[in-house]
Coordinates of C-alpha atoms and ligand atoms in Angstrom, one line a residue:
M50 CA -27.7 -9.5 -41.7
D51 CA -29.3 -12.6 -40.2
F52 CA -26.8 -15.3 -39.3
R53 CA -29.4 -17.8 -38.0
Y54 CA -29.9 -21.0 -39.9
P55 CA -33.3 -21.9 -41.3
P56 CA -35.5 -24.2 -39.3
A57 CA -34.8 -27.2 -41.6
A58 CA -31.1 -26.9 -41.0
E59 CA -31.6 -26.6 -37.2
A60 CA -33.8 -29.7 -37.3
F61 CA -31.0 -31.6 -39.1
R62 CA -28.6 -30.3 -36.5
A63 CA -30.7 -31.8 -33.7
E64 CA -30.8 -35.1 -35.6
A65 CA -27.1 -35.1 -36.3
R66 CA -26.2 -34.2 -32.7
A67 CA -28.3 -36.9 -31.2
W68 CA -26.8 -39.5 -33.7
L69 CA -23.2 -38.4 -33.0
E70 CA -23.7 -38.5 -29.2
A71 CA -25.1 -42.0 -29.5
H72 CA -22.6 -43.5 -32.0
L73 CA -19.2 -41.7 -31.8
D74 CA -16.5 -44.0 -30.4
R75 CA -15.0 -41.4 -28.0
S76 CA -11.6 -43.0 -28.1
L77 CA -11.3 -41.8 -31.7
A78 CA -12.1 -38.1 -30.8
G79 CA -9.3 -35.8 -31.9
F80 CA -7.8 -38.2 -34.5
S81 CA -7.2 -36.9 -38.0
L82 CA -5.2 -37.7 -41.1
R83 CA -2.5 -35.3 -39.7
D84 CA -1.7 -38.0 -37.2
E85 CA 1.0 -40.7 -37.8
L86 CA -1.0 -43.2 -39.8
D87 CA -0.5 -46.9 -39.6
E88 CA -2.7 -49.8 -40.9
A89 CA -4.4 -50.2 -37.5
L90 CA -5.4 -46.6 -37.2
V91 CA -6.6 -46.6 -40.9
E92 CA -8.8 -49.6 -40.2
R93 CA -10.3 -47.9 -37.1
L94 CA -11.0 -44.8 -39.1
R95 CA -12.5 -46.9 -41.9
A96 CA -14.9 -48.6 -39.5
W97 CA -16.0 -45.2 -38.3
N98 CA -16.4 -44.0 -41.9
R99 CA -18.7 -47.0 -42.6
T100 CA -20.8 -46.2 -39.6
L101 CA -21.2 -42.7 -40.9
A102 CA -22.0 -43.9 -44.4
D103 CA -24.6 -46.4 -43.1
A104 CA -26.4 -43.5 -41.4
G105 CA -26.2 -41.4 -44.6
L106 CA -23.8 -38.9 -42.9
A107 CA -20.5 -39.5 -44.9
A108 CA -21.4 -37.1 -47.7
V109 CA -24.8 -35.5 -47.1
A110 CA -24.7 -33.3 -50.2
W111 CA -24.1 -36.2 -52.6
P112 CA -27.1 -37.5 -54.6
V113 CA -29.2 -40.1 -52.9
E114 CA -28.4 -42.8 -55.5
Y115 CA -24.7 -42.7 -54.6
G116 CA -25.3 -42.8 -50.8
G117 CA -25.7 -39.1 -50.0
R118 CA -28.9 -37.2 -48.9
G119 CA -29.0 -34.7 -51.7
A120 CA -28.8 -32.1 -48.9
S121 CA -27.8 -28.5 -49.3
V122 CA -24.4 -26.9 -48.4
L123 CA -26.1 -25.7 -45.2
E124 CA -26.7 -29.2 -43.9
E125 CA -23.1 -30.0 -44.9
V126 CA -21.9 -27.1 -42.7
V127 CA -24.2 -28.0 -39.8
L128 CA -22.8 -31.5 -39.8
A129 CA -19.2 -30.2 -39.9
E130 CA -20.1 -28.0 -36.9
E131 CA -21.5 -30.8 -34.9
M132 CA -18.6 -33.1 -35.7
A133 CA -16.2 -30.3 -34.7
R134 CA -18.1 -29.9 -31.4
L135 CA -17.2 -33.5 -30.4
D136 CA -13.8 -33.5 -32.2
A137 CA -15.1 -36.4 -34.3
P138 CA -12.9 -37.6 -37.1
G139 CA -14.3 -37.0 -40.6
P140 CA -14.5 -39.8 -43.2
L141 CA -11.2 -41.5 -44.1
N142 CA -11.3 -40.1 -47.6
P143 CA -11.3 -36.3 -47.4
I144 CA -9.6 -35.6 -50.8
G145 CA -11.8 -38.2 -52.5
L146 CA -15.1 -37.0 -51.1
A147 CA -14.5 -33.3 -51.3
N148 CA -12.4 -32.8 -54.5
I149 CA -12.4 -35.9 -56.7
A150 CA -16.0 -37.1 -56.3
P151 CA -17.5 -33.8 -57.5
A152 CA -15.3 -34.1 -60.6
I153 CA -16.5 -37.7 -61.2
L154 CA -20.1 -36.5 -60.7
Q155 CA -19.6 -33.7 -63.2
F156 CA -17.5 -35.5 -65.9
G157 CA -17.8 -39.2 -65.2
S158 CA -19.7 -41.8 -67.2
D159 CA -22.5 -43.7 -65.4
A160 CA -20.2 -46.7 -65.2
Q161 CA -17.5 -44.7 -63.5
K162 CA -19.9 -43.2 -61.0
R163 CA -21.3 -46.6 -60.1
R164 CA -17.9 -48.2 -59.9
F165 CA -16.1 -45.6 -57.8
L166 CA -18.5 -43.4 -55.7
P167 CA -20.1 -46.0 -53.4
R168 CA -16.7 -47.5 -52.4
M169 CA -15.2 -44.0 -51.9
L170 CA -18.1 -43.0 -49.7
R171 CA -17.6 -46.0 -47.4
G172 CA -13.8 -45.6 -47.2
D173 CA -13.4 -49.0 -48.9
D174 CA -11.1 -47.2 -51.4
I175 CA -8.8 -44.4 -50.4
W176 CA -8.1 -41.8 -53.2
C177 CA -5.2 -39.5 -53.8
Q178 CA -4.7 -36.6 -56.1
G179 CA -1.7 -36.8 -58.5
F180 CA -1.4 -33.3 -59.9
S181 CA 1.9 -31.8 -58.6
E182 CA 5.3 -32.7 -60.0
P183 CA 8.8 -31.6 -59.2
G184 CA 8.5 -29.0 -62.0
A185 CA 4.8 -28.3 -61.9
G186 CA 3.1 -27.0 -58.7
S187 CA 1.8 -23.4 -59.0
D188 CA 2.3 -23.7 -62.8
L189 CA 0.3 -26.9 -63.0
A190 CA 0.0 -26.7 -66.8
S191 CA 3.7 -27.7 -67.0
V192 CA 3.0 -31.3 -66.0
R193 CA 5.3 -33.7 -67.9
T194 CA 4.1 -37.1 -66.8
R195 CA 3.0 -38.7 -70.1
G196 CA 0.0 -40.7 -71.0
V197 CA 0.5 -42.1 -74.4
R198 CA -2.5 -43.8 -76.0
A199 CA -1.6 -47.3 -77.3
P200 CA -2.2 -47.8 -81.0
S201 CA -4.9 -50.3 -80.2
G202 CA -6.8 -47.5 -78.3
E203 CA -7.3 -49.9 -75.4
S204 CA -4.9 -48.3 -72.9
F205 CA -2.6 -45.4 -72.0
V206 CA 1.0 -46.0 -71.2
V207 CA 2.0 -43.7 -68.3
D208 CA 5.5 -42.6 -67.5
G209 CA 6.6 -39.8 -65.1
Q210 CA 6.7 -38.7 -61.5
K211 CA 4.3 -37.0 -59.1
V212 CA 5.2 -35.4 -55.7
W213 CA 3.4 -34.2 -52.5
T214 CA 0.8 -36.8 -53.0
T215 CA -1.2 -36.6 -49.8
L216 CA -2.3 -40.1 -48.6
G217 CA -0.2 -41.7 -51.4
P218 CA 1.2 -44.4 -49.1
F219 CA -2.4 -45.6 -48.3
A220 CA -4.2 -44.8 -51.6
D221 CA -6.0 -47.4 -53.7
W222 CA -6.8 -45.0 -56.5
C223 CA -5.4 -41.8 -57.9
E224 CA -6.9 -38.9 -59.9
L225 CA -3.9 -38.5 -62.2
L226 CA -3.1 -35.5 -64.5
V227 CA -1.1 -36.5 -67.5
R228 CA 0.1 -35.0 -70.7
T229 CA -1.6 -36.8 -73.6
D230 CA -0.8 -34.4 -76.5
P231 CA 2.8 -33.0 -76.2
D232 CA 2.3 -30.9 -79.3
A233 CA -0.8 -29.0 -78.1
P234 CA -0.5 -25.8 -76.0
P235 CA 0.1 -26.7 -72.3
H236 CA -3.6 -26.4 -71.1
K237 CA -5.0 -28.2 -74.1
G238 CA -2.9 -31.3 -74.2
V239 CA -3.6 -32.9 -70.7
S240 CA -6.1 -35.5 -69.6
I241 CA -7.3 -37.0 -66.3
L242 CA -7.0 -40.7 -65.7
L243 CA -8.5 -42.6 -62.7
V244 CA -5.6 -45.0 -61.9
D245 CA -5.6 -48.1 -59.8
M246 CA -2.5 -47.7 -57.6
K247 CA -1.8 -51.5 -57.6
L248 CA -1.0 -51.5 -61.3
P249 CA 2.5 -52.9 -62.2
G250 CA 5.1 -50.1 -62.7
I251 CA 3.7 -47.8 -60.0
E252 CA 6.1 -47.2 -57.1
V253 CA 5.0 -45.1 -54.1
R254 CA 7.9 -43.7 -52.0
P255 CA 6.6 -42.3 -48.7
L256 CA 7.9 -38.8 -47.7
R257 CA 8.4 -37.9 -44.1
T258 CA 8.0 -34.2 -43.6
I259 CA 9.4 -31.9 -40.9
T260 CA 6.4 -32.7 -38.8
G261 CA 7.8 -36.3 -38.6
R262 CA 4.5 -37.6 -40.1
N263 CA 4.0 -39.7 -43.1
E264 CA 1.1 -38.1 -44.9
F265 CA 2.9 -37.5 -48.3
S266 CA 4.6 -39.5 -51.0
E267 CA 6.4 -39.4 -54.3
V268 CA 4.8 -41.6 -56.9
F269 CA 6.8 -43.0 -59.9
F270 CA 5.2 -44.4 -63.0
T271 CA 7.2 -46.6 -65.3
D272 CA 5.5 -48.0 -68.4
V273 CA 2.2 -48.3 -66.5
S274 CA -0.5 -49.7 -68.7
V275 CA -3.8 -48.0 -67.7
P276 CA -7.0 -49.2 -69.3
A277 CA -8.7 -46.7 -71.7
D278 CA -11.9 -46.6 -69.6
A279 CA -9.8 -44.8 -66.9
L280 CA -10.2 -41.5 -68.9
L281 CA -12.3 -39.0 -66.9
G282 CA -13.9 -36.3 -69.2
P283 CA -12.7 -35.6 -72.7
L284 CA -9.3 -36.7 -74.1
H285 CA -6.9 -33.7 -74.0
G286 CA -9.7 -31.9 -72.0
G287 CA -8.3 -32.7 -68.6
W288 CA -7.6 -29.0 -67.7
Q289 CA -11.2 -28.3 -67.1
V290 CA -11.6 -31.5 -65.0
A291 CA -8.5 -30.5 -63.0
M292 CA -9.9 -27.0 -62.4
A293 CA -13.2 -28.4 -61.3
T294 CA -11.4 -30.6 -58.9
L295 CA -9.4 -27.6 -57.5
A296 CA -12.5 -25.4 -57.3
H297 CA -14.0 -27.9 -54.8
E298 CA -10.7 -28.0 -52.9
R299 CA -11.1 -24.2 -52.5
A300 CA -14.7 -24.5 -51.5
G301 CA -13.7 -27.0 -48.8
V302 CA -11.8 -24.2 -47.0
A303 CA -15.2 -22.9 -45.9
T304 CA -15.3 -25.2 -42.8
L305 CA -11.7 -25.0 -41.9
H306 CA -12.4 -22.2 -39.4
L307 CA -14.0 -24.8 -37.1
G308 CA -10.8 -26.6 -36.3
V309 CA -8.8 -23.3 -36.3
R310 CA -11.1 -21.7 -33.7
T311 CA -11.1 -24.8 -31.6
R312 CA -7.3 -24.6 -31.4
I313 CA -7.4 -20.8 -30.7
A314 CA -9.8 -21.5 -27.8
R315 CA -7.5 -24.2 -26.5
L316 CA -4.5 -21.8 -26.7
L317 CA -6.4 -19.1 -24.8
A318 CA -7.3 -21.6 -22.1
D319 CA -3.6 -22.9 -21.9
A320 CA -2.0 -19.5 -22.0
P321 CA -0.6 -18.4 -18.6
A322 CA -1.7 -15.0 -17.1
R323 CA 1.6 -13.4 -18.1
A324 CA 1.0 -14.0 -21.8
D325 CA 0.6 -11.0 -24.1
R326 CA -3.1 -10.3 -24.1
R327 CA -2.9 -8.2 -27.3
T328 CA -1.4 -11.0 -29.3
L329 CA -4.0 -13.4 -28.1
A330 CA -6.8 -10.9 -28.8
R331 CA -5.5 -10.3 -32.3
L332 CA -5.5 -14.1 -32.9
W333 CA -9.1 -14.4 -31.7
V334 CA -10.1 -11.6 -34.1
L335 CA -8.4 -13.4 -37.0
G336 CA -10.3 -16.6 -36.1
E337 CA -13.6 -14.6 -36.2
L338 CA -12.6 -13.0 -39.5
M339 CA -12.1 -16.5 -40.9
R340 CA -15.6 -17.5 -39.6
I341 CA -17.2 -14.5 -41.2
Q342 CA -15.5 -15.1 -44.6
S343 CA -16.6 -18.7 -44.4
Q344 CA -20.2 -17.6 -43.8
R345 CA -20.0 -15.3 -46.8
A346 CA -18.8 -18.3 -48.9
V347 CA -21.6 -20.5 -47.6
S348 CA -24.2 -17.8 -48.2
A349 CA -22.9 -17.4 -51.8
A350 CA -23.2 -21.2 -52.3
C351 CA -26.7 -21.2 -50.9
H352 CA -27.7 -18.5 -53.4
G353 CA -26.2 -20.6 -56.3
V354 CA -23.2 -18.3 -56.8
P355 CA -20.3 -20.5 -58.1
A356 CA -17.0 -20.5 -56.1
G357 CA -15.0 -17.6 -57.5
P358 CA -11.6 -16.0 -56.8
E359 CA -12.9 -14.7 -53.4
G360 CA -12.0 -18.3 -52.2
S361 CA -8.4 -17.1 -52.5
L362 CA -9.1 -14.5 -49.8
L363 CA -10.3 -17.2 -47.4
K364 CA -7.4 -19.3 -48.2
L365 CA -5.0 -16.4 -47.5
T366 CA -6.7 -15.7 -44.1
W367 CA -6.4 -19.4 -43.3
S368 CA -2.7 -19.5 -43.8
L369 CA -2.3 -16.2 -41.9
V370 CA -4.3 -17.6 -38.9
E371 CA -2.3 -20.9 -39.0
D372 CA 0.9 -19.0 -38.9
A373 CA -0.4 -16.7 -36.1
I374 CA -1.5 -19.6 -33.9
G375 CA 2.0 -21.1 -34.1
E376 CA 3.6 -17.7 -33.3
A377 CA 1.2 -16.9 -30.5
A378 CA 1.7 -20.4 -29.0
G379 CA 5.5 -19.8 -29.0
G380 CA 5.0 -16.4 -27.3
A381 CA 2.5 -17.6 -24.7
L382 CA 3.9 -21.0 -23.8
G383 CA 7.7 -20.4 -24.3
A384 CA 9.7 -23.6 -24.6
D385 CA 6.6 -25.7 -23.9
A386 CA 5.4 -24.8 -27.4
N387 CA 8.3 -26.6 -29.0
A388 CA 7.0 -30.0 -28.2
G389 CA 3.7 -32.0 -28.2
E390 CA 0.6 -30.7 -29.9
W391 CA 1.8 -27.1 -30.1
G392 CA 5.3 -28.1 -31.4
L393 CA 3.6 -30.0 -34.2
E394 CA 1.2 -27.1 -34.9
R395 CA 4.2 -24.7 -35.2
V396 CA 6.0 -26.7 -37.9
W397 CA 2.9 -27.8 -39.7
S398 CA 1.5 -24.2 -39.9
R399 CA 4.0 -23.4 -42.7
A400 CA 2.3 -25.9 -45.0
A401 CA -0.9 -23.9 -45.0
A402 CA 0.9 -21.2 -47.0
I403 CA 1.6 -23.8 -49.8
A404 CA -1.2 -26.4 -49.9
G405 CA -3.9 -25.8 -52.4
G406 CA -2.1 -22.8 -53.9
T407 CA 0.7 -20.7 -52.4
T408 CA 0.3 -17.4 -50.6
Q409 CA 2.1 -15.5 -53.3
V410 CA 0.0 -17.0 -56.1
N411 CA -3.2 -16.3 -54.1
K412 CA -2.1 -12.6 -53.6
N413 CA -1.7 -12.4 -57.4
V414 CA -5.2 -13.8 -57.9
V415 CA -6.8 -11.5 -55.3
A416 CA -5.0 -8.4 -56.7
A417 CA -6.0 -9.1 -60.3
R418 CA -9.4 -10.8 -60.1
V419 CA -10.9 -9.6 -56.8
L420 CA -9.5 -6.0 -56.4
G421 CA -9.0 -5.4 -60.2
L422 CA -5.6 -4.0 -59.6
P423 CA -3.2 -3.6 -62.5
V424 CA -0.6 -6.2 -62.4
G425 CA 2.9 -6.1 -64.0
R426 CA 2.5 -9.5 -65.5
P427 CA -0.8 -11.3 -66.2
A428 CA -2.0 -13.4 -63.3
P429 CA -0.8 -16.9 -64.1
A430 CA -3.2 -19.6 -65.0
T431 CA -2.2 -21.5 -61.9
R432 CA -4.0 -23.9 -59.7
R433 CA -5.8 -21.1 -57.9
Ligands
LIG129 C1 0.0 -29.9 -47.1 C2 0.1 -30.1 -48.6 C3 -0.6 -31.0 -49.2 C4 -0.5 -31.2 -50.6 N1 -1.2 -32.2 -51.2 C5 -1.1 -32.4 -52.6 C6 -1.8 -33.5 -53.2 O1 -2.5 -34.3 -52.6 N2 -1.7 -33.6 -54.6 C7 -0.9 -32.7 -55.3 O2 -0.9 -32.9 -56.5 N3 -0.2 -31.7 -54.7 C8 -0.3 -31.5 -53.4 N4 0.4 -30.5 -52.8 C9 1.3 -29.7 -53.6 C10 0.9 -28.2 -53.7 O3 -0.2 -28.1 -54.5 C11 2.1 -27.5 -54.3 O4 3.1 -27.6 -53.4 C12 1.8 -26.0 -54.5 O5 0.8 -25.9 -55.6 C13 3.0 -25.2 -54.9 O6 3.8 -25.8 -55.9 P1 5.4 -26.1 -55.7 O7 5.6 -26.7 -54.4 O8 5.8 -26.7 -56.9 O9 6.0 -24.6 -55.6 P2 6.4 -23.6 -56.8 O10 5.2 -23.5 -57.7 O11 7.6 -24.1 -57.4 O12 6.6 -22.3 -56.0 C14 7.8 -22.0 -55.4 C15 7.7 -20.5 -54.9 O13 7.5 -19.6 -56.0 C16 6.4 -18.8 -55.8 N5 5.7 -18.6 -57.1 C17 5.4 -19.6 -58.0 N6 4.7 -19.0 -59.1 C18 4.6 -17.7 -58.7 C19 4.0 -16.6 -59.4 N7 3.4 -16.7 -60.6 N8 4.0 -15.4 -58.8 C20 4.6 -15.2 -57.6 N9 5.2 -16.2 -56.9 C21 5.2 -17.4 -57.5 C22 5.5 -19.7 -54.9 O14 4.6 -18.9 -54.1 C23 6.5 -20.3 -53.9 O15 6.9 -19.5 -52.9 C24 0.3 -30.3 -51.4 C25 1.1 -29.4 -50.7 C26 1.0 -29.3 -49.3 C27 1.9 -28.3 -48.6

């Protein structure tokens, strides 16, 4: 196997590296959306996002007409590697760029693409994903938030509740999954609406998590009148749009190993000589396993193989590694690992076993669809 990148990707690396060295505001290094967000930090990250967009580096794989470079997945990975090297924050709109934009590109009208994509790319609008509800997470087809088409056909009236809406407190727009046909089978009666979060009747209640941070919210919809042109894709055909969105969420896991391995390297550097070497070595190996699985995913993408259930394996490894980093930090640093960066890491790591599809559901998918094992019950048609 040859893990070297082709010359064109290496030429792009040199260009990206030189640009980042020259333009990155070093005081922003290390910031991410996991930090406590306030308007001032959001504005600084937005300014950085615009600088990236002006250089054509906010979403290199997007088509040129919407501000990308029409580049391949390899260039995307190379840029992510160079950004990680300098701990540079990514664009302000990670969910929008990585998950929602590909769905708009695939299912949106020309008017929707022109209206939403350029502003998303520059971070002018922040997007959130309103899929999960109190009774619909793994079993996403159970969504109950209703979108009733007004008799005039000019609008939908939306009522219901979403939860775990990342970036909800700061979002301008939402990709919202609603039930538009209550009489159809669960997967056939849902639609996707692109909803302006400033519409009357929308209430965002920020949720503070165990990390103490404010990345989440609940969102309540009461008689919200959403214009009919908010519909993305076919009416009652929202399941395929939602699945396309989540397929991109899975593919996004392919560069997560960069941040993970940086933190492992930091722990190896911080660990005192008395720390258990075997635990640390095992952790390093897990980080390398994640890198190799990521390379396999990137290689498949380069050969035009669509993201399949193997993404669940990578997601499983990611949650394992996140958990192992927290545990190893506790063992190596003792009480010092209960505060500061490592304290945050240890409580946040639990979220990796839930976000984007839980560990249990992923194991079902891997058992049934990757290993072909017999399962007692059919693998659920879940978000993974
Ligand atoms: C960091 C983070 C960010 C998130 N961001 C968003 C977001 O932006 N937008 C959004 O819509 N949602 C978001 N979510 C929600 C996330 O998608 C859901 O939490 C997840 O899909 C699980 O759903 P649930 O919480 O309802 O748990 P449930 O589905 O109720 O699961 C509860 C438990 O039952 C287990 N379980 C469920 N079904 C099965 C099964 N068939 N077989 C075996 N075990 C099963 C699960 O593994 C879990 O342990 C986010 C979550 C996290 C942690």
